[in-house]
Short mmCIF file of N, CA, C and O in Angstrom, two decimals:
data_model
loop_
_atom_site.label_atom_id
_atom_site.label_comp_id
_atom_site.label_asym_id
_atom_site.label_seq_id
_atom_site.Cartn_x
_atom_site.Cartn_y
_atom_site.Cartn_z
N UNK A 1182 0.83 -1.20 0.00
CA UNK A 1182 0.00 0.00 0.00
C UNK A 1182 0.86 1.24 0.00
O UNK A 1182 1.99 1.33 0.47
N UNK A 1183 0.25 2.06 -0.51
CA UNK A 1183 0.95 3.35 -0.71
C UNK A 1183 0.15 4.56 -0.30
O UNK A 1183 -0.82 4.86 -1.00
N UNK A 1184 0.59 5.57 1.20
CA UNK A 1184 -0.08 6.94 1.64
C UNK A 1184 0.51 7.78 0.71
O UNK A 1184 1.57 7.56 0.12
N UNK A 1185 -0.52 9.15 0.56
CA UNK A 1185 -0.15 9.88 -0.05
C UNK A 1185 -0.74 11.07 0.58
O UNK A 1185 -1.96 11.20 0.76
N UNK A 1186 0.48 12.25 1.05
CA UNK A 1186 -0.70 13.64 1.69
C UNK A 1186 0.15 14.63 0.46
O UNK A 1186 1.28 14.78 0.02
N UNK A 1187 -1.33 15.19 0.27
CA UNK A 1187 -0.80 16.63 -0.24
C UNK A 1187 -0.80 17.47 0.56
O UNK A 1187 -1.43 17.26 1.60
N UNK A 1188 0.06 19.06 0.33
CA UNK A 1188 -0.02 20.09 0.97
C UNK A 1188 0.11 21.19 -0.25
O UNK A 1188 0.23 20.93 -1.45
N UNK A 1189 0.05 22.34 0.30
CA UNK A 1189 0.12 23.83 -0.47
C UNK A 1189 -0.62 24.16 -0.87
O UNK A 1189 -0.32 25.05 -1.66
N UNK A 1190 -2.26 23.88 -0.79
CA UNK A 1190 -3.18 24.32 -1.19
C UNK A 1190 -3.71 25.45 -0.97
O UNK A 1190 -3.63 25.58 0.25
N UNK A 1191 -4.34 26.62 -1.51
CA UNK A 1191 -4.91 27.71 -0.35
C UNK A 1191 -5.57 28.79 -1.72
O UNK A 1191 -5.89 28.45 -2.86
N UNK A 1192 -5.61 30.11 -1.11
CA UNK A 1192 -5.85 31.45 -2.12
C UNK A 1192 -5.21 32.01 -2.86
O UNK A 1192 -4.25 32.58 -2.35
N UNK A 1193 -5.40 32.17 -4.39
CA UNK A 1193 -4.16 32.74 -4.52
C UNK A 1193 -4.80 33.78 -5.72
O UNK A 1193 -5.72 33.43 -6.46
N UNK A 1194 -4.15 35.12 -5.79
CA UNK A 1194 -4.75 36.06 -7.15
C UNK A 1194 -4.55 35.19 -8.14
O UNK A 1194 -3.90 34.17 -7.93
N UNK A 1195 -5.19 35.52 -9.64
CA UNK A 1195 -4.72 35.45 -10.84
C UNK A 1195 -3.65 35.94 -11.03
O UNK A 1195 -3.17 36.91 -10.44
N UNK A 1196 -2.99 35.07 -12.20
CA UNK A 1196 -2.06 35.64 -11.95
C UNK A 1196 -0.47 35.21 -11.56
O UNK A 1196 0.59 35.45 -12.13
N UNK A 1197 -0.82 34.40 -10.22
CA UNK A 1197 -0.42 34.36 -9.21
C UNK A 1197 0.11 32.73 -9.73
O UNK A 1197 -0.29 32.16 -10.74
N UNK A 1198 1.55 31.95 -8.28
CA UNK A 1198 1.97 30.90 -8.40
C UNK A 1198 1.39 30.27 -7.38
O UNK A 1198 0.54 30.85 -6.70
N UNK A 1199 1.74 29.04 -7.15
CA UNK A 1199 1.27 27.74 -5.92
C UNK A 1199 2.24 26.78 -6.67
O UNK A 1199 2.46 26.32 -7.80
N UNK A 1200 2.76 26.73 -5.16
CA UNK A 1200 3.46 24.74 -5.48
C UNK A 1200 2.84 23.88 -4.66
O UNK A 1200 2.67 24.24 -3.49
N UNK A 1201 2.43 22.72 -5.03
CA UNK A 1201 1.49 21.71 -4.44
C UNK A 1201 2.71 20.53 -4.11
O UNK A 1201 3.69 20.47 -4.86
N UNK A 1202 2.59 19.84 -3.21
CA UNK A 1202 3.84 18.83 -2.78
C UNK A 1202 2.68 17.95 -2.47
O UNK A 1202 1.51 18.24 -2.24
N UNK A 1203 3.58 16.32 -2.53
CA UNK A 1203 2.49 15.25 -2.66
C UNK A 1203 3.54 14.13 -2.40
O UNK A 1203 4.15 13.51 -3.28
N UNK A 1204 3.67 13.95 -0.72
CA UNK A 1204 4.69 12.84 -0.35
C UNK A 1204 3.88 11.46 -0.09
O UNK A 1204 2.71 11.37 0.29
N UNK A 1205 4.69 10.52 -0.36
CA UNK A 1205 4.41 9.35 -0.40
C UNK A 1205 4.83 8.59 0.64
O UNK A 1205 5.88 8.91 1.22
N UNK A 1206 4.16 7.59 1.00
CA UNK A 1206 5.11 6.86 2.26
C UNK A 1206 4.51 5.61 2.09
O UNK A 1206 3.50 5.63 1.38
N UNK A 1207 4.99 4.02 2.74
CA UNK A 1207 4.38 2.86 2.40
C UNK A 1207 5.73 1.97 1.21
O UNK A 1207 6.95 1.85 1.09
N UNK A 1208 4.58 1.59 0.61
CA UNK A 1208 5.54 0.42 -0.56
C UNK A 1208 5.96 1.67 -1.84
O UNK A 1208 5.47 1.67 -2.97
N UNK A 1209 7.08 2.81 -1.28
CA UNK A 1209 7.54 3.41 -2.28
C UNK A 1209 8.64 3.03 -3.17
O UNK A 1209 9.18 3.80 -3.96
N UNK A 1210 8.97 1.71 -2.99
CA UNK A 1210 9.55 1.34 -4.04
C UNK A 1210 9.15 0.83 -5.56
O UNK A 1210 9.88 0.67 -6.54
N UNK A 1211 7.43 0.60 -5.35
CA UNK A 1211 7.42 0.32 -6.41
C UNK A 1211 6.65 1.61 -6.97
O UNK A 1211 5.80 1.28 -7.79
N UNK A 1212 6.71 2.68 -6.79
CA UNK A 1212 6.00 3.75 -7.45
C UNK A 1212 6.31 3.77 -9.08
O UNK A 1212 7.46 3.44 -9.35
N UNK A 1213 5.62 4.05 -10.00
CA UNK A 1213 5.92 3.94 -10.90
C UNK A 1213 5.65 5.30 -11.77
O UNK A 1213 6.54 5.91 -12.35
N UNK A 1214 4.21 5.68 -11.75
CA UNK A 1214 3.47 7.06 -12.28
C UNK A 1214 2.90 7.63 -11.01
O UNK A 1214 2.17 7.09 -10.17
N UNK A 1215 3.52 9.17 -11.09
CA UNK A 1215 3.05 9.67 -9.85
C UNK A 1215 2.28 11.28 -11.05
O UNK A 1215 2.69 11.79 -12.09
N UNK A 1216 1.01 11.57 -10.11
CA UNK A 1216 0.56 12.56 -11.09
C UNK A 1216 -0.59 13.46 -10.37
O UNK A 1216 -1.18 13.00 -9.39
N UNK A 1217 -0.84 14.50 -10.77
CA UNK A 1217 -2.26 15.58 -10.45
C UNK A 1217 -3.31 15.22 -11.19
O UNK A 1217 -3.48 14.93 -12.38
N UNK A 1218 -3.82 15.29 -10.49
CA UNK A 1218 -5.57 15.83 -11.28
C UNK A 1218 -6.28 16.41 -10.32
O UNK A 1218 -6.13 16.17 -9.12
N UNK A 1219 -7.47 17.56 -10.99
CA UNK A 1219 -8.06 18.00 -10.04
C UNK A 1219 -9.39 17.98 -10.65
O UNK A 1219 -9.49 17.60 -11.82
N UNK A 1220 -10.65 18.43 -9.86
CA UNK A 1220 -11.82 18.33 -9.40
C UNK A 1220 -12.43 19.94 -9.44
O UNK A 1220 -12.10 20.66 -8.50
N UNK A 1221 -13.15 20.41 -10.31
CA UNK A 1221 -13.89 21.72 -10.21
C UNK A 1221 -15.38 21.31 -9.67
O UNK A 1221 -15.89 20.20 -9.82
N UNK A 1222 -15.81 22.12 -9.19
CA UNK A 1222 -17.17 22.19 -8.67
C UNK A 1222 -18.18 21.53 -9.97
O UNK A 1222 -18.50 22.33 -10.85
N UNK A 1223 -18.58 20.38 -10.07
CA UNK A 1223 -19.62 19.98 -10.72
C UNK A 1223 -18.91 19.80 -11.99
O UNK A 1223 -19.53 19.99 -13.04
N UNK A 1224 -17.58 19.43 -11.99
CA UNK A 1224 -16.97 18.82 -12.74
C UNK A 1224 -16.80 17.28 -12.65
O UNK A 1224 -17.32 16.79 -11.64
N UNK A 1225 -16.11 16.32 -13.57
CA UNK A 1225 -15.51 15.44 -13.18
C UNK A 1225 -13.82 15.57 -12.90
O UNK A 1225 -12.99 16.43 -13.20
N UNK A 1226 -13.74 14.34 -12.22
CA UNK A 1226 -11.84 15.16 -12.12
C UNK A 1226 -11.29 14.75 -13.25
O UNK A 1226 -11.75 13.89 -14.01
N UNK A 1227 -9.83 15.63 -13.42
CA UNK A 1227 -9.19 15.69 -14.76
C UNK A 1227 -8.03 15.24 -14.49
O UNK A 1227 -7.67 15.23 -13.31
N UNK A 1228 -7.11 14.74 -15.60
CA UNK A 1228 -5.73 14.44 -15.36
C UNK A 1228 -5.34 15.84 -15.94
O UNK A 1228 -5.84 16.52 -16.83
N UNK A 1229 -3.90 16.07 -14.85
CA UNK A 1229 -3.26 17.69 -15.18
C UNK A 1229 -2.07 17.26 -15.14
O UNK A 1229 -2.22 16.37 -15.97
N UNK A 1230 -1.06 17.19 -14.85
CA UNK A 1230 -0.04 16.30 -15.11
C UNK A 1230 0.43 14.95 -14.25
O UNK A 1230 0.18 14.72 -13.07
N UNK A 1231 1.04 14.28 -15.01
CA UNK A 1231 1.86 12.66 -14.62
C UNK A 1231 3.78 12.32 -14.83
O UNK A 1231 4.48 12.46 -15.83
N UNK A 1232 4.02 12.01 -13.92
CA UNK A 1232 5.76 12.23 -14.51
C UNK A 1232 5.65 10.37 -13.67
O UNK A 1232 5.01 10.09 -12.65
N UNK A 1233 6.45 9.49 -14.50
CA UNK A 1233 7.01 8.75 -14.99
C UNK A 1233 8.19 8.32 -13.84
O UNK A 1233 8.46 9.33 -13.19
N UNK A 1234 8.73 7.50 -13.53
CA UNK A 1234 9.83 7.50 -12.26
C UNK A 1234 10.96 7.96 -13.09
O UNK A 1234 11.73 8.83 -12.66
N UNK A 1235 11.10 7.48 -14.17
CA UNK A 1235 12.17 8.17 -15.26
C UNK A 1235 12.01 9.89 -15.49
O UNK A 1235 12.77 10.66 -16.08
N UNK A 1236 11.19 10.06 -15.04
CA UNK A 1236 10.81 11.56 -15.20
C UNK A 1236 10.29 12.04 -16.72
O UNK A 1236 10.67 13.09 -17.23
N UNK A 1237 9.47 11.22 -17.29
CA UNK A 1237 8.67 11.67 -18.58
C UNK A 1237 7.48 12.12 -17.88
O UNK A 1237 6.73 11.51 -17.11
N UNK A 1238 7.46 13.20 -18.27
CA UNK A 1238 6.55 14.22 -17.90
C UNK A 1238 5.19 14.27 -19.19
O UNK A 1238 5.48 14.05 -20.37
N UNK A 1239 3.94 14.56 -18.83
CA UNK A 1239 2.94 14.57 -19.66
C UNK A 1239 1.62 15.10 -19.05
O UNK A 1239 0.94 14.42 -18.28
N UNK A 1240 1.25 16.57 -19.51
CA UNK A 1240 0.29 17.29 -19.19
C UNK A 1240 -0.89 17.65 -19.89
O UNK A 1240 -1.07 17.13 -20.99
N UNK A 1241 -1.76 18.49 -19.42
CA UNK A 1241 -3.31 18.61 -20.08
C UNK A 1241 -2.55 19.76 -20.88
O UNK A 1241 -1.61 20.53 -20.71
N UNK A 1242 -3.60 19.40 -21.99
CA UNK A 1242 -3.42 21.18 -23.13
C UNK A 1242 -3.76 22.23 -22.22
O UNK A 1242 -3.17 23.30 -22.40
N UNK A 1243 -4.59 22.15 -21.29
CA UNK A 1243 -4.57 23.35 -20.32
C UNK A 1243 -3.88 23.90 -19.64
O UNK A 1243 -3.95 25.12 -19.45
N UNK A 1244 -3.08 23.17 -19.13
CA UNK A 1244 -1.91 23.65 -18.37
C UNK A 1244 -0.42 23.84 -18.61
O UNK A 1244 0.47 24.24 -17.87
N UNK A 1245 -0.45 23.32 -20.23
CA UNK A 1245 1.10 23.45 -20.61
C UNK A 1245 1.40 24.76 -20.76
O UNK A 1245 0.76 25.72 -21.18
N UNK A 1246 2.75 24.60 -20.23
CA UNK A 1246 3.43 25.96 -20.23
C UNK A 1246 3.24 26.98 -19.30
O UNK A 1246 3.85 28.05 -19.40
N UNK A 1247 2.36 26.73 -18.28
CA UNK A 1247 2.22 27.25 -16.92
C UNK A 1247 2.66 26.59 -15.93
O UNK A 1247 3.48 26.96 -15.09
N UNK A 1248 1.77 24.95 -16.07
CA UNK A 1248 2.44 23.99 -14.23
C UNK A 1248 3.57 23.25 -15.19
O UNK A 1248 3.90 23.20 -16.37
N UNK A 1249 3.91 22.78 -14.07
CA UNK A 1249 5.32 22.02 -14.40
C UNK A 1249 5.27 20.87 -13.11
O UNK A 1249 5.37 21.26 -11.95
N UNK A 1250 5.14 19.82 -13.36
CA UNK A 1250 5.37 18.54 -12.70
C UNK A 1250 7.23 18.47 -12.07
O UNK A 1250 8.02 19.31 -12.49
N UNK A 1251 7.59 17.55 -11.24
CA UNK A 1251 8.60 17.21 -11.16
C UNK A 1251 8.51 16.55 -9.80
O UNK A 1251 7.52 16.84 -9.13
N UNK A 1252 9.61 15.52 -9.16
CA UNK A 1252 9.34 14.44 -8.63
C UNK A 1252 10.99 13.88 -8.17
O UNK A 1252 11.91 13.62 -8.95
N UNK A 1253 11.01 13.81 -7.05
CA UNK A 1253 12.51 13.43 -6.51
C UNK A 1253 12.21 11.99 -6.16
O UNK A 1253 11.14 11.86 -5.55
N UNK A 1254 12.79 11.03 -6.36
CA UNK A 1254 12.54 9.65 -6.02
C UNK A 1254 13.13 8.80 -4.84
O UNK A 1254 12.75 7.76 -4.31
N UNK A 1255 14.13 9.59 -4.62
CA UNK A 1255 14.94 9.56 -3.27
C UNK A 1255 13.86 10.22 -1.72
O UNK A 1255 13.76 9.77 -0.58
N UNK A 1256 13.33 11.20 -2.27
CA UNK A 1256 12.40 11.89 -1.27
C UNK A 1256 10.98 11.19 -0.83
O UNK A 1256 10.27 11.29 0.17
N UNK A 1257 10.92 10.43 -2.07
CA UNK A 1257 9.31 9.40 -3.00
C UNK A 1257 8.18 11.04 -2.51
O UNK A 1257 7.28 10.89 -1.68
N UNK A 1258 8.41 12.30 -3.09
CA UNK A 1258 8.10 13.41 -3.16
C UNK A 1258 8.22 14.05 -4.80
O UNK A 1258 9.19 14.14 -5.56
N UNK A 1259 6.49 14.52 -4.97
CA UNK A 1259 6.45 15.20 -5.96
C UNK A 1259 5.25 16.58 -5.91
O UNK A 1259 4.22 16.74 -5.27
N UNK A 1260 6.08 17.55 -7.06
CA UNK A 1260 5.59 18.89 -6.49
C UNK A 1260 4.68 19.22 -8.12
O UNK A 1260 5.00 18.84 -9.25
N UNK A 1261 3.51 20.05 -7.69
CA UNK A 1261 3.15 20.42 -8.93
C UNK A 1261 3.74 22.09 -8.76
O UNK A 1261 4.03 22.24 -7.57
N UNK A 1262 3.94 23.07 -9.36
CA UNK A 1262 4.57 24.40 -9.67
C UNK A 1262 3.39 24.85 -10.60
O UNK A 1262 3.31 24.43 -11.76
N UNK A 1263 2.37 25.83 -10.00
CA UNK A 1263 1.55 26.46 -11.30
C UNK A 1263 1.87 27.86 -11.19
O UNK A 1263 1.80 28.64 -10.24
N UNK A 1264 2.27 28.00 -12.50
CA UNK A 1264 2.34 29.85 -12.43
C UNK A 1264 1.28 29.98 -13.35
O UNK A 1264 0.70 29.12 -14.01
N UNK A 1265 1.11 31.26 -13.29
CA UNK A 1265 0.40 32.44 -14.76
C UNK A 1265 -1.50 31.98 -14.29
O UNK A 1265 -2.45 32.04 -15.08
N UNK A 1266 -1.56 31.55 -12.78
CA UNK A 1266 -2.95 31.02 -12.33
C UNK A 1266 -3.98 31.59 -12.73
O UNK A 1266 -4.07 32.82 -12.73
N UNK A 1267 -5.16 30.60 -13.23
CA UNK A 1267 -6.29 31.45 -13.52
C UNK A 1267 -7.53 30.87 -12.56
O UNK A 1267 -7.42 29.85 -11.88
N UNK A 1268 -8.94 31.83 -12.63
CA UNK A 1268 -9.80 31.50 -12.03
C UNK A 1268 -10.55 30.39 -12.56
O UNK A 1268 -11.48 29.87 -11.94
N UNK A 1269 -10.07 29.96 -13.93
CA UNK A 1269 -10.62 28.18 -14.15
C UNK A 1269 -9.59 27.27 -13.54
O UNK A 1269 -9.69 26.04 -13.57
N UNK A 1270 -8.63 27.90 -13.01
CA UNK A 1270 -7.85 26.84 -12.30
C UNK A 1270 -8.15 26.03 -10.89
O UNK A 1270 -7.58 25.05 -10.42
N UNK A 1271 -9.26 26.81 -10.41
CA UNK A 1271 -9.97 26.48 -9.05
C UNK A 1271 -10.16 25.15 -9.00
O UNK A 1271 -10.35 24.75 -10.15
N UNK A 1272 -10.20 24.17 -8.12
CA UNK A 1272 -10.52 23.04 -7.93
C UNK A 1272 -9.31 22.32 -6.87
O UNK A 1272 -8.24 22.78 -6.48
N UNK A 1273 -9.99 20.96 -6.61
CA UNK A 1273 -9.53 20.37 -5.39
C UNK A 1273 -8.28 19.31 -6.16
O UNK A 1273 -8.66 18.51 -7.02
N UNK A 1274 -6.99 19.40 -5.83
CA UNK A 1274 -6.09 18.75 -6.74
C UNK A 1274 -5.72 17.86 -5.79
O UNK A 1274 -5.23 18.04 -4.67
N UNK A 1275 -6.06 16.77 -6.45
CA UNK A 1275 -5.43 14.99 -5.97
C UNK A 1275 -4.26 14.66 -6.46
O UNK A 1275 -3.98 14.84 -7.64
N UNK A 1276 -3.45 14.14 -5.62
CA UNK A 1276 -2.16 13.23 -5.91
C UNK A 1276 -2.31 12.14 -6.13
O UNK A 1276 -2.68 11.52 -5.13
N UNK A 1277 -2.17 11.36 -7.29
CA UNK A 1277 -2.35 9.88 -7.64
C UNK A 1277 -0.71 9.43 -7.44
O UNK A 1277 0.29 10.09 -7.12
N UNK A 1278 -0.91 8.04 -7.76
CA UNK A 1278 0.23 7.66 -7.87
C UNK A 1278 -0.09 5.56 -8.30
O UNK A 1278 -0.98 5.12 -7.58
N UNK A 1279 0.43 4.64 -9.13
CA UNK A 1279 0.20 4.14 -9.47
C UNK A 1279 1.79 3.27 -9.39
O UNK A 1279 2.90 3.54 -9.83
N UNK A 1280 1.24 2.13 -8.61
CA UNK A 1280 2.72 1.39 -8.72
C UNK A 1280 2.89 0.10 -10.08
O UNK A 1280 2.10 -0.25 -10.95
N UNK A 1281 4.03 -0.26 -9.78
CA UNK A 1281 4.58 -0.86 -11.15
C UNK A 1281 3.73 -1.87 -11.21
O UNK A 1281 3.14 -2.32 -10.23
N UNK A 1282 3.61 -2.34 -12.54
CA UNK A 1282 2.73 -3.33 -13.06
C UNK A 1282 3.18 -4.97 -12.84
O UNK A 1282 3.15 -5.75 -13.79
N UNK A 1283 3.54 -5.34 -11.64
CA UNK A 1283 3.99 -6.25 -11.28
C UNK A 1283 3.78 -6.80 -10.30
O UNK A 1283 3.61 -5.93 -9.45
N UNK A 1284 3.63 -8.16 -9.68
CA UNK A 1284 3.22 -8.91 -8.80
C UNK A 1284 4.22 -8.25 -7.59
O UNK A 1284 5.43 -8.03 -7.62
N UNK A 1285 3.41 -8.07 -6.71
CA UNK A 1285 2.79 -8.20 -5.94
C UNK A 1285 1.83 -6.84 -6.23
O UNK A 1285 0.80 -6.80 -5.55
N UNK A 1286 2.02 -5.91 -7.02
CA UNK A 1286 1.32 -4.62 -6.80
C UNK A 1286 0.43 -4.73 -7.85
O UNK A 1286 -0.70 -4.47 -7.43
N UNK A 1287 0.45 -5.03 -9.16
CA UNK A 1287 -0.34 -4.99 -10.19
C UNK A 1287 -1.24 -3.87 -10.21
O UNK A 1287 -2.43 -3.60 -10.03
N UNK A 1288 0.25 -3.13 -10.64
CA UNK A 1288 -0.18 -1.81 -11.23
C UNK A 1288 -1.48 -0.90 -10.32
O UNK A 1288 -2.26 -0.08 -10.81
N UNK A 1289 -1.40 -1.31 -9.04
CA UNK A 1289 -2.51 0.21 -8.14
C UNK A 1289 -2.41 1.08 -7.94
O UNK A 1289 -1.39 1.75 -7.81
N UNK A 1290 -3.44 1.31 -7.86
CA UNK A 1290 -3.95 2.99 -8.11
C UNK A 1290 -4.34 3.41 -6.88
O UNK A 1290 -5.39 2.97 -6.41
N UNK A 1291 -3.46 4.44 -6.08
CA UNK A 1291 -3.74 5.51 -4.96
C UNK A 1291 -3.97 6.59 -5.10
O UNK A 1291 -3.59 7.23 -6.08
N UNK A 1292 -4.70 7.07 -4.11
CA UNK A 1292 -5.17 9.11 -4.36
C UNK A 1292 -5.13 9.69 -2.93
O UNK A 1292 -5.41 9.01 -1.94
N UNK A 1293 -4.71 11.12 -2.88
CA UNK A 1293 -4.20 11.38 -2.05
C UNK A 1293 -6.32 12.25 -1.07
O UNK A 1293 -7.48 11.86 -1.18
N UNK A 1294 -5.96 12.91 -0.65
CA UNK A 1294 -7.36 12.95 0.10
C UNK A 1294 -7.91 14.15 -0.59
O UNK A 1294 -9.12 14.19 -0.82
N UNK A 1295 -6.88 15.45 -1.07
CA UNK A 1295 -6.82 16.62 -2.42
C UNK A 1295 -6.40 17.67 -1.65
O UNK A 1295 -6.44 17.63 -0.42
N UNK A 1296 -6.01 18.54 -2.24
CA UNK A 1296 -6.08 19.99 -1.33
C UNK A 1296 -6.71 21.04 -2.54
O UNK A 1296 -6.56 20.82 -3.74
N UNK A 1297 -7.32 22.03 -2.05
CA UNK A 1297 -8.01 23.12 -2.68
C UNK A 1297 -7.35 24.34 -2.77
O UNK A 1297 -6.91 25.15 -1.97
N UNK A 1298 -7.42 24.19 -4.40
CA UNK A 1298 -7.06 25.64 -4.91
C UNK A 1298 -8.06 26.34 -5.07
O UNK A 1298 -9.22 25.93 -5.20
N UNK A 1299 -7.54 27.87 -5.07
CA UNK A 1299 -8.65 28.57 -5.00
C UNK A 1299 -8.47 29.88 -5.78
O UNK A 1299 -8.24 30.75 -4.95
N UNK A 1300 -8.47 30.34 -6.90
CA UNK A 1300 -7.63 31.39 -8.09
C UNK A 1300 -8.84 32.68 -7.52
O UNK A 1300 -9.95 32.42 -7.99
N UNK A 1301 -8.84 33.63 -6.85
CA UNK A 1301 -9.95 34.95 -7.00
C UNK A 1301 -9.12 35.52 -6.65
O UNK A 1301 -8.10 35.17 -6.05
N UNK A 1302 -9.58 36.77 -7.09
CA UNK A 1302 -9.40 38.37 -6.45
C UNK A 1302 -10.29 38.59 -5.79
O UNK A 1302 -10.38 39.68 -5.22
#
């Protein structure tokens, strides 16, 4: 099994940056895809980015070129970085994380509990 807490969630202008951190603890050796998605009000949740233990990184058309994924494996810690924030950026962002596709883990899927962003003036 694999815990996962996020932190850095909160208010922030347009505009404006947030780094979201999303540590892992448990069977972190077999982590494999660690990633965001978040949750708007009367949305479904979305994938926003996923980085790879190799560090292949892969994001929504929405967010390229603003967040930036990245992920220390030594730490079993990964941060999302959003700049240039907007007020469609609002929503509750989950930490997934998905271990390797191999016995004993076959490939599961964890989520962290979310933390809430919140983009207004």
């Amino acid at each position: 099994q694999v815990q996962l807490v996020e932190s850095g969630g909160g208010l922030v202008q347009p505009g404006g940056s947030m780094r979201l951190s999303c540590a892992a603890s448990g069977s972190t050796w077999a982590l494999n895809v660690m990633g965001w998605y978040r949750q708007a009000p009367g949305k479904e949740r979305e994938l926003v980015a996923t980085t790879t233990r190799g560090g292949t990184a892969n994001y929504a058309d929405s967010v390229k070129a603003r967040f930036t994924i990245s992920r220390d494996n030594r730490k079993n810690t990964a941060w999302l970085q959003m700049n240039s924030l907007k007020p469609e950026d609002t929503a509750v962002y989950y930490c997934n994380a998905v271990l390797d596709n191999v016995a004993p883990y076959f490939g599961a899927n964890y989520w962290g509990k979310g933390t809430l962003v919140t983009v207004s003036s």
